[in-house]
């Protein structure tokens, strides 16, 4: 378990099996077995075992700060309120328990509470200024609050303490990419991939940044590599398709988007991109059908009417194309009046993990 780290689900499932056997074979309840099982169950995504071991730890070691910390860890993604309460109880028993302070910050962050996460992460660093994961989490929360300079400072502090953490280099690379510092972003993401050669998020973000730099072929290669690791990830297929479309390889793009649509039939941007690939292949009537589906699925879109107009123009229906443009202008004006100007998401951009808390 220690050797494989937290991202290896199959290994942790095996650990769960072995630790449960150890518990059954032991003549008495041993904290080390239960505490390690809490760690393994959470990282094996075994919700039933995670809840069961959390219940057991609460019952067997109610005065243990370490035990409450493991309870919080086991249920952090299953039951955030329970996790918060467990971490707080751990800190009541031992105010210097830095792992509990960090765990509380991570729970807040994963539950969409960046302000509370920032406060809790700073509390963890007050206990131990050299706790690298707390710097990472603080950086992620600051990035979520649109404070990139402060976030970068925390990521770099984490790297200075522990330079071989894949996710920290990845988060820093994504942050730099968002600020247009593409060369620096590529360097950090390359380091992340070197440190985590089977980590699909790092590989995907590395490939996407290559695309932003203009290296579409290199991007396709990296994104395909990520797809081999996560073949059921529709976003990776969509991202690859975007690169192919930009190279005018619409047949390849359409094949990938058809696969993505089977995996995620309710995603409007997959439908939109299928329409664009079909239009690129000269199949304007089929493209028009997809664009109209896209508008139904995403009626607040700012570009659906323009895409419908482009398909109608290809079909020679110029009055219809002009009418679609007018409808688009009216929709945009109504939207801006109601909520301010808004842009649709970029096609297929996979930045998940950019502000994710480090798993610990």
mmCIF file with all atom_site columns, N, CA and C in Angstrom, residues 51-109:
data_model
loop_
_atom_site.group_PDB
_atom_site.id
_atom_site.type_symbol
_atom_site.label_atom_id
_atom_site.label_alt_id
_atom_site.label_comp_id
_atom_site.label_asym_id
_atom_site.label_entity_id
_atom_site.label_seq_id
_atom_site.pdbx_PDB_ins_code
_atom_site.Cartn_x
_atom_site.Cartn_y
_atom_site.Cartn_z
_atom_site.occupancy
_atom_site.B_iso_or_equiv
_atom_site.pdbx_formal_charge
_atom_site.auth_seq_id
_atom_site.auth_comp_id
_atom_site.auth_asym_id
_atom_site.auth_atom_id
_atom_site.pdbx_PDB_model_num
ATOM 1   N N  . UNK A 1 51  ? -17.386 2.994  5.154  1.00 0.00 ? 51  UNK A N  1
ATOM 2   C CA . UNK A 1 51  ? -18.358 3.345  6.191  1.00 0.00 ? 51  UNK A CA 1
ATOM 3   C C  . UNK A 1 51  ? -18.268 2.362  7.349  1.00 0.00 ? 51  UNK A C  1
ATOM 4   N N  . UNK A 1 52  ? -18.136 1.086  7.035  1.00 0.00 ? 52  UNK A N  1
ATOM 5   C CA . UNK A 1 52  ? -18.078 0.062  8.088  1.00 0.00 ? 52  UNK A CA 1
ATOM 6   C C  . UNK A 1 52  ? -16.855 0.250  8.982  1.00 0.00 ? 52  UNK A C  1
ATOM 7   N N  . UNK A 1 53  ? -15.703 0.530  8.381  1.00 0.00 ? 53  UNK A N  1
ATOM 8   C CA . UNK A 1 53  ? -14.497 0.688  9.195  1.00 0.00 ? 53  UNK A CA 1
ATOM 9   C C  . UNK A 1 53  ? -14.547 1.991  9.985  1.00 0.00 ? 53  UNK A C  1
ATOM 10  N N  . UNK A 1 54  ? -15.162 3.040  9.404  1.00 0.00 ? 54  UNK A N  1
ATOM 11  C CA . UNK A 1 54  ? -15.328 4.289  10.157 1.00 0.00 ? 54  UNK A CA 1
ATOM 12  C C  . UNK A 1 54  ? -16.195 4.069  11.389 1.00 0.00 ? 54  UNK A C  1
ATOM 13  N N  . UNK A 1 55  ? -17.289 3.329  11.229 1.00 0.00 ? 55  UNK A N  1
ATOM 14  C CA . UNK A 1 55  ? -18.155 3.007  12.373 1.00 0.00 ? 55  UNK A CA 1
ATOM 15  C C  . UNK A 1 55  ? -17.372 2.239  13.440 1.00 0.00 ? 55  UNK A C  1
ATOM 16  N N  . UNK A 1 56  ? -16.557 1.282  13.001 1.00 0.00 ? 56  UNK A N  1
ATOM 17  C CA . UNK A 1 56  ? -15.800 0.457  13.952 1.00 0.00 ? 56  UNK A CA 1
ATOM 18  C C  . UNK A 1 56  ? -14.776 1.294  14.720 1.00 0.00 ? 56  UNK A C  1
ATOM 19  N N  . UNK A 1 57  ? -14.076 2.176  14.025 1.00 0.00 ? 57  UNK A N  1
ATOM 20  C CA . UNK A 1 57  ? -13.067 3.013  14.688 1.00 0.00 ? 57  UNK A CA 1
ATOM 21  C C  . UNK A 1 57  ? -13.721 3.931  15.718 1.00 0.00 ? 57  UNK A C  1
ATOM 22  N N  . UNK A 1 58  ? -14.854 4.521  15.351 1.00 0.00 ? 58  UNK A N  1
ATOM 23  C CA . UNK A 1 58  ? -15.559 5.373  16.313 1.00 0.00 ? 58  UNK A CA 1
ATOM 24  C C  . UNK A 1 58  ? -15.921 4.598  17.577 1.00 0.00 ? 58  UNK A C  1
ATOM 25  N N  . UNK A 1 59  ? -16.346 3.361  17.408 1.00 0.00 ? 59  UNK A N  1
ATOM 26  C CA . UNK A 1 59  ? -16.775 2.542  18.547 1.00 0.00 ? 59  UNK A CA 1
ATOM 27  C C  . UNK A 1 59  ? -15.589 2.064  19.378 1.00 0.00 ? 59  UNK A C  1
ATOM 28  N N  . UNK A 1 60  ? -14.516 1.668  18.714 1.00 0.00 ? 60  UNK A N  1
ATOM 29  C CA . UNK A 1 60  ? -13.391 1.026  19.418 1.00 0.00 ? 60  UNK A CA 1
ATOM 30  C C  . UNK A 1 60  ? -12.411 2.031  20.016 1.00 0.00 ? 60  UNK A C  1
ATOM 31  N N  . UNK A 1 61  ? -12.206 3.181  19.357 1.00 0.00 ? 61  UNK A N  1
ATOM 32  C CA . UNK A 1 61  ? -11.204 4.141  19.827 1.00 0.00 ? 61  UNK A CA 1
ATOM 33  C C  . UNK A 1 61  ? -11.792 5.559  19.874 1.00 0.00 ? 61  UNK A C  1
ATOM 34  N N  . UNK A 1 62  ? -12.819 5.774  20.699 1.00 0.00 ? 62  UNK A N  1
ATOM 35  C CA . UNK A 1 62  ? -13.496 7.074  20.706 1.00 0.00 ? 62  UNK A CA 1
ATOM 36  C C  . UNK A 1 62  ? -12.650 8.217  21.264 1.00 0.00 ? 62  UNK A C  1
ATOM 37  N N  . UNK A 1 63  ? -11.543 7.904  21.918 1.00 0.00 ? 63  UNK A N  1
ATOM 38  C CA . UNK A 1 63  ? -10.689 8.952  22.491 1.00 0.00 ? 63  UNK A CA 1
ATOM 39  C C  . UNK A 1 63  ? -9.393  9.129  21.703 1.00 0.00 ? 63  UNK A C  1
ATOM 40  N N  . UNK A 1 64  ? -9.332  8.560  20.512 1.00 0.00 ? 64  UNK A N  1
ATOM 41  C CA . UNK A 1 64  ? -8.105  8.609  19.713 1.00 0.00 ? 64  UNK A CA 1
ATOM 42  C C  . UNK A 1 64  ? -8.188  9.700  18.654 1.00 0.00 ? 64  UNK A C  1
ATOM 43  N N  . UNK A 1 65  ? -7.289  10.678 18.715 1.00 0.00 ? 65  UNK A N  1
ATOM 44  C CA . UNK A 1 65  ? -7.235  11.721 17.683 1.00 0.00 ? 65  UNK A CA 1
ATOM 45  C C  . UNK A 1 65  ? -6.901  11.107 16.331 1.00 0.00 ? 65  UNK A C  1
ATOM 46  N N  . UNK A 1 66  ? -5.967  10.147 16.328 1.00 0.00 ? 66  UNK A N  1
ATOM 47  C CA . UNK A 1 66  ? -5.606  9.486  15.073 1.00 0.00 ? 66  UNK A CA 1
ATOM 48  C C  . UNK A 1 66  ? -6.788  8.707  14.506 1.00 0.00 ? 66  UNK A C  1
ATOM 49  N N  . UNK A 1 67  ? -7.553  8.082  15.405 1.00 0.00 ? 67  UNK A N  1
ATOM 50  C CA . UNK A 1 67  ? -8.717  7.331  14.943 1.00 0.00 ? 67  UNK A CA 1
ATOM 51  C C  . UNK A 1 67  ? -9.759  8.219  14.296 1.00 0.00 ? 67  UNK A C  1
ATOM 52  N N  . UNK A 1 68  ? -10.077 9.350  14.920 1.00 0.00 ? 68  UNK A N  1
ATOM 53  C CA . UNK A 1 68  ? -11.047 10.275 14.335 1.00 0.00 ? 68  UNK A CA 1
ATOM 54  C C  . UNK A 1 68  ? -10.537 10.835 13.014 1.00 0.00 ? 68  UNK A C  1
ATOM 55  N N  . UNK A 1 69  ? -9.225  11.024 12.918 1.00 0.00 ? 69  UNK A N  1
ATOM 56  C CA . UNK A 1 69  ? -8.649  11.495 11.661 1.00 0.00 ? 69  UNK A CA 1
ATOM 57  C C  . UNK A 1 69  ? -8.878  10.474 10.551 1.00 0.00 ? 69  UNK A C  1
ATOM 58  N N  . UNK A 1 70  ? -8.725  9.175  10.897 1.00 0.00 ? 70  UNK A N  1
ATOM 59  C CA . UNK A 1 70  ? -8.958  8.130  9.892  1.00 0.00 ? 70  UNK A CA 1
ATOM 60  C C  . UNK A 1 70  ? -10.432 8.019  9.535  1.00 0.00 ? 70  UNK A C  1
ATOM 61  N N  . UNK A 1 71  ? -11.301 8.256  10.507 1.00 0.00 ? 71  UNK A N  1
ATOM 62  C CA . UNK A 1 71  ? -12.734 8.271  10.198 1.00 0.00 ? 71  UNK A CA 1
ATOM 63  C C  . UNK A 1 71  ? -13.022 9.361  9.165  1.00 0.00 ? 71  UNK A C  1
ATOM 64  N N  . UNK A 1 72  ? -12.477 10.550 9.412  1.00 0.00 ? 72  UNK A N  1
ATOM 65  C CA . UNK A 1 72  ? -12.676 11.641 8.463  1.00 0.00 ? 72  UNK A CA 1
ATOM 66  C C  . UNK A 1 72  ? -12.174 11.292 7.081  1.00 0.00 ? 72  UNK A C  1
ATOM 67  N N  . UNK A 1 73  ? -10.994 10.672 7.022  1.00 0.00 ? 73  UNK A N  1
ATOM 68  C CA . UNK A 1 73  ? -10.421 10.312 5.730  1.00 0.00 ? 73  UNK A CA 1
ATOM 69  C C  . UNK A 1 73  ? -11.293 9.286  5.010  1.00 0.00 ? 73  UNK A C  1
ATOM 70  N N  . UNK A 1 74  ? -11.762 8.282  5.746  1.00 0.00 ? 74  UNK A N  1
ATOM 71  C CA . UNK A 1 74  ? -12.534 7.199  5.127  1.00 0.00 ? 74  UNK A CA 1
ATOM 72  C C  . UNK A 1 74  ? -13.810 7.705  4.477  1.00 0.00 ? 74  UNK A C  1
ATOM 73  N N  . UNK A 1 75  ? -14.471 8.690  5.097  1.00 0.00 ? 75  UNK A N  1
ATOM 74  C CA . UNK A 1 75  ? -15.790 9.119  4.610  1.00 0.00 ? 75  UNK A CA 1
ATOM 75  C C  . UNK A 1 75  ? -15.751 10.491 3.931  1.00 0.00 ? 75  UNK A C  1
ATOM 76  N N  . UNK A 1 76  ? -14.556 11.003 3.646  1.00 0.00 ? 76  UNK A N  1
ATOM 77  C CA . UNK A 1 76  ? -14.429 12.380 3.151  1.00 0.00 ? 76  UNK A CA 1
ATOM 78  C C  . UNK A 1 76  ? -15.234 12.625 1.883  1.00 0.00 ? 76  UNK A C  1
ATOM 79  N N  . UNK A 1 77  ? -15.203 11.685 0.966  1.00 0.00 ? 77  UNK A N  1
ATOM 80  C CA . UNK A 1 77  ? -15.942 11.874 -0.290 1.00 0.00 ? 77  UNK A CA 1
ATOM 81  C C  . UNK A 1 77  ? -17.330 11.239 -0.259 1.00 0.00 ? 77  UNK A C  1
ATOM 82  N N  . UNK A 1 78  ? -17.630 10.491 0.800  1.00 0.00 ? 78  UNK A N  1
ATOM 83  C CA . UNK A 1 78  ? -18.923 9.815  0.923  1.00 0.00 ? 78  UNK A CA 1
ATOM 84  C C  . UNK A 1 78  ? -19.907 10.657 1.719  1.00 0.00 ? 78  UNK A C  1
ATOM 85  N N  . UNK A 1 79  ? -19.430 11.199 2.830  1.00 0.00 ? 79  UNK A N  1
ATOM 86  C CA . UNK A 1 79  ? -20.282 11.913 3.777  1.00 0.00 ? 79  UNK A CA 1
ATOM 87  C C  . UNK A 1 79  ? -19.507 13.121 4.322  1.00 0.00 ? 79  UNK A C  1
ATOM 88  N N  . UNK A 1 80  ? -19.418 14.214 3.531  1.00 0.00 ? 80  UNK A N  1
ATOM 89  C CA . UNK A 1 80  ? -18.614 15.371 3.972  1.00 0.00 ? 80  UNK A CA 1
ATOM 90  C C  . UNK A 1 80  ? -18.975 15.920 5.354  1.00 0.00 ? 80  UNK A C  1
ATOM 91  N N  . UNK A 1 81  ? -20.267 16.051 5.717  1.00 0.00 ? 81  UNK A N  1
ATOM 92  C CA . UNK A 1 81  ? -20.556 16.548 7.073  1.00 0.00 ? 81  UNK A CA 1
ATOM 93  C C  . UNK A 1 81  ? -19.964 15.661 8.163  1.00 0.00 ? 81  UNK A C  1
ATOM 94  N N  . UNK A 1 82  ? -20.066 14.351 7.989  1.00 0.00 ? 82  UNK A N  1
ATOM 95  C CA . UNK A 1 82  ? -19.476 13.440 8.971  1.00 0.00 ? 82  UNK A CA 1
ATOM 96  C C  . UNK A 1 82  ? -17.957 13.585 8.993  1.00 0.00 ? 82  UNK A C  1
ATOM 97  N N  . UNK A 1 83  ? -17.342 13.733 7.827  1.00 0.00 ? 83  UNK A N  1
ATOM 98  C CA . UNK A 1 83  ? -15.888 13.896 7.762  1.00 0.00 ? 83  UNK A CA 1
ATOM 99  C C  . UNK A 1 83  ? -15.451 15.161 8.493  1.00 0.00 ? 83  UNK A C  1
ATOM 100 N N  . UNK A 1 84  ? -16.165 16.269 8.248  1.00 0.00 ? 84  UNK A N  1
ATOM 101 C CA . UNK A 1 84  ? -15.815 17.515 8.937  1.00 0.00 ? 84  UNK A CA 1
ATOM 102 C C  . UNK A 1 84  ? -15.899 17.340 10.451 1.00 0.00 ? 84  UNK A C  1
ATOM 103 N N  . UNK A 1 85  ? -16.982 16.719 10.913 1.00 0.00 ? 85  UNK A N  1
ATOM 104 C CA . UNK A 1 85  ? -17.158 16.517 12.351 1.00 0.00 ? 85  UNK A CA 1
ATOM 105 C C  . UNK A 1 85  ? -16.045 15.637 12.918 1.00 0.00 ? 85  UNK A C  1
ATOM 106 N N  . UNK A 1 86  ? -15.646 14.609 12.158 1.00 0.00 ? 86  UNK A N  1
ATOM 107 C CA . UNK A 1 86  ? -14.592 13.713 12.628 1.00 0.00 ? 86  UNK A CA 1
ATOM 108 C C  . UNK A 1 86  ? -13.249 14.430 12.720 1.00 0.00 ? 86  UNK A C  1
ATOM 109 N N  . UNK A 1 87  ? -12.920 15.210 11.714 1.00 0.00 ? 87  UNK A N  1
ATOM 110 C CA . UNK A 1 87  ? -11.658 15.958 11.748 1.00 0.00 ? 87  UNK A CA 1
ATOM 111 C C  . UNK A 1 87  ? -11.659 16.974 12.895 1.00 0.00 ? 87  UNK A C  1
ATOM 112 N N  . UNK A 1 88  ? -12.775 17.640 13.100 1.00 0.00 ? 88  UNK A N  1
ATOM 113 C CA . UNK A 1 88  ? -12.855 18.615 14.193 1.00 0.00 ? 88  UNK A CA 1
ATOM 114 C C  . UNK A 1 88  ? -12.708 17.923 15.545 1.00 0.00 ? 88  UNK A C  1
ATOM 115 N N  . UNK A 1 89  ? -13.313 16.733 15.696 1.00 0.00 ? 89  UNK A N  1
ATOM 116 C CA . UNK A 1 89  ? -13.158 15.983 16.947 1.00 0.00 ? 89  UNK A CA 1
ATOM 117 C C  . UNK A 1 89  ? -11.706 15.574 17.143 1.00 0.00 ? 89  UNK A C  1
ATOM 118 N N  . UNK A 1 90  ? -11.043 15.182 16.083 1.00 0.00 ? 90  UNK A N  1
ATOM 119 C CA . UNK A 1 90  ? -9.621  14.833 16.172 1.00 0.00 ? 90  UNK A CA 1
ATOM 120 C C  . UNK A 1 90  ? -8.801  16.011 16.664 1.00 0.00 ? 90  UNK A C  1
ATOM 121 N N  . UNK A 1 91  ? -9.104  17.202 16.132 1.00 0.00 ? 91  UNK A N  1
ATOM 122 C CA . UNK A 1 91  ? -8.356  18.397 16.526 1.00 0.00 ? 91  UNK A CA 1
ATOM 123 C C  . UNK A 1 91  ? -8.682  18.830 17.954 1.00 0.00 ? 91  UNK A C  1
ATOM 124 N N  . UNK A 1 92  ? -9.889  18.535 18.409 1.00 0.00 ? 92  UNK A N  1
ATOM 125 C CA . UNK A 1 92  ? -10.210 18.805 19.822 1.00 0.00 ? 92  UNK A CA 1
ATOM 126 C C  . UNK A 1 92  ? -9.347  17.937 20.734 1.00 0.00 ? 92  UNK A C  1
ATOM 127 N N  . UNK A 1 93  ? -9.148  16.680 20.330 1.00 0.00 ? 93  UNK A N  1
ATOM 128 C CA . UNK A 1 93  ? -8.339  15.758 21.129 1.00 0.00 ? 93  UNK A CA 1
ATOM 129 C C  . UNK A 1 93  ? -6.849  16.061 21.005 1.00 0.00 ? 93  UNK A C  1
ATOM 130 N N  . UNK A 1 94  ? -6.426  16.543 19.825 1.00 0.00 ? 94  UNK A N  1
ATOM 131 C CA . UNK A 1 94  ? -5.014  16.863 19.601 1.00 0.00 ? 94  UNK A CA 1
ATOM 132 C C  . UNK A 1 94  ? -4.928  18.053 18.645 1.00 0.00 ? 94  UNK A C  1
ATOM 133 N N  . UNK A 1 95  ? -4.857  19.276 19.179 1.00 0.00 ? 95  UNK A N  1
ATOM 134 C CA . UNK A 1 95  ? -4.838  20.469 18.323 1.00 0.00 ? 95  UNK A CA 1
ATOM 135 C C  . UNK A 1 95  ? -3.642  20.538 17.382 1.00 0.00 ? 95  UNK A C  1
ATOM 136 N N  . UNK A 1 96  ? -2.632  19.728 17.590 1.00 0.00 ? 96  UNK A N  1
ATOM 137 C CA . UNK A 1 96  ? -1.446  19.736 16.733 1.00 0.00 ? 96  UNK A CA 1
ATOM 138 C C  . UNK A 1 96  ? -1.496  18.643 15.663 1.00 0.00 ? 96  UNK A C  1
ATOM 139 N N  . UNK A 1 97  ? -2.631  18.006 15.506 1.00 0.00 ? 97  UNK A N  1
ATOM 140 C CA . UNK A 1 97  ? -2.765  16.917 14.531 1.00 0.00 ? 97  UNK A CA 1
ATOM 141 C C  . UNK A 1 97  ? -2.869  17.526 13.134 1.00 0.00 ? 97  UNK A C  1
ATOM 142 N N  . UNK A 1 98  ? -1.733  17.707 12.486 1.00 0.00 ? 98  UNK A N  1
ATOM 143 C CA . UNK A 1 98  ? -1.709  18.428 11.221 1.00 0.00 ? 98  UNK A CA 1
ATOM 144 C C  . UNK A 1 98  ? -2.474  17.692 10.128 1.00 0.00 ? 98  UNK A C  1
ATOM 145 N N  . UNK A 1 99  ? -2.442  16.362 10.140 1.00 0.00 ? 99  UNK A N  1
ATOM 146 C CA . UNK A 1 99  ? -3.167  15.613 9.111  1.00 0.00 ? 99  UNK A CA 1
ATOM 147 C C  . UNK A 1 99  ? -4.667  15.871 9.203  1.00 0.00 ? 99  UNK A C  1
ATOM 148 N N  . UNK A 1 100 ? -5.177  16.051 10.433 1.00 0.00 ? 100 UNK A N  1
ATOM 149 C CA . UNK A 1 100 ? -6.606  16.341 10.595 1.00 0.00 ? 100 UNK A CA 1
ATOM 150 C C  . UNK A 1 100 ? -6.928  17.752 10.115 1.00 0.00 ? 100 UNK A C  1
ATOM 151 N N  . UNK A 1 101 ? -6.043  18.699 10.418 1.00 0.00 ? 101 UNK A N  1
ATOM 152 C CA . UNK A 1 101 ? -6.253  20.065 9.941  1.00 0.00 ? 101 UNK A CA 1
ATOM 153 C C  . UNK A 1 101 ? -6.247  20.098 8.415  1.00 0.00 ? 101 UNK A C  1
ATOM 154 N N  . UNK A 1 102 ? -5.311  19.368 7.834  1.00 0.00 ? 102 UNK A N  1
ATOM 155 C CA . UNK A 1 102 ? -5.263  19.282 6.372  1.00 0.00 ? 102 UNK A CA 1
ATOM 156 C C  . UNK A 1 102 ? -6.511  18.581 5.822  1.00 0.00 ? 102 UNK A C  1
ATOM 157 N N  . UNK A 1 103 ? -6.898  17.470 6.465  1.00 0.00 ? 103 UNK A N  1
ATOM 158 C CA . UNK A 1 103 ? -8.076  16.737 6.007  1.00 0.00 ? 103 UNK A CA 1
ATOM 159 C C  . UNK A 1 103 ? -9.334  17.575 6.050  1.00 0.00 ? 103 UNK A C  1
ATOM 160 N N  . UNK A 1 104 ? -9.455  18.400 7.077  1.00 0.00 ? 104 UNK A N  1
ATOM 161 C CA . UNK A 1 104 ? -10.605 19.299 7.173  1.00 0.00 ? 104 UNK A CA 1
ATOM 162 C C  . UNK A 1 104 ? -10.590 20.284 6.005  1.00 0.00 ? 104 UNK A C  1
ATOM 163 N N  . UNK A 1 105 ? -9.418  20.840 5.709  1.00 0.00 ? 105 UNK A N  1
ATOM 164 C CA . UNK A 1 105 ? -9.297  21.763 4.576  1.00 0.00 ? 105 UNK A CA 1
ATOM 165 C C  . UNK A 1 105 ? -9.667  21.069 3.268  1.00 0.00 ? 105 UNK A C  1
ATOM 166 N N  . UNK A 1 106 ? -9.191  19.837 3.083  1.00 0.00 ? 106 UNK A N  1
ATOM 167 C CA . UNK A 1 106 ? -9.499  19.101 1.852  1.00 0.00 ? 106 UNK A CA 1
ATOM 168 C C  . UNK A 1 106 ? -10.988 18.821 1.728  1.00 0.00 ? 106 UNK A C  1
ATOM 169 N N  . UNK A 1 107 ? -11.628 18.502 2.850  1.00 0.00 ? 107 UNK A N  1
ATOM 170 C CA . UNK A 1 107 ? -13.068 18.242 2.813  1.00 0.00 ? 107 UNK A CA 1
ATOM 171 C C  . UNK A 1 107 ? -13.835 19.489 2.412  1.00 0.00 ? 107 UNK A C  1
ATOM 172 N N  . UNK A 1 108 ? -13.459 20.632 2.990  1.00 0.00 ? 108 UNK A N  1
ATOM 173 C CA . UNK A 1 108 ? -14.101 21.886 2.600  1.00 0.00 ? 108 UNK A CA 1
ATOM 174 C C  . UNK A 1 108 ? -13.915 22.141 1.103  1.00 0.00 ? 108 UNK A C  1
ATOM 175 N N  . UNK A 1 109 ? -12.696 21.949 0.626  1.00 0.00 ? 109 UNK A N  1
ATOM 176 C CA . UNK A 1 109 ? -12.419 22.247 -0.779 1.00 0.00 ? 109 UNK A CA 1
ATOM 177 C C  . UNK A 1 109 ? -13.213 21.334 -1.705 1.00 0.00 ? 109 UNK A C  1
#
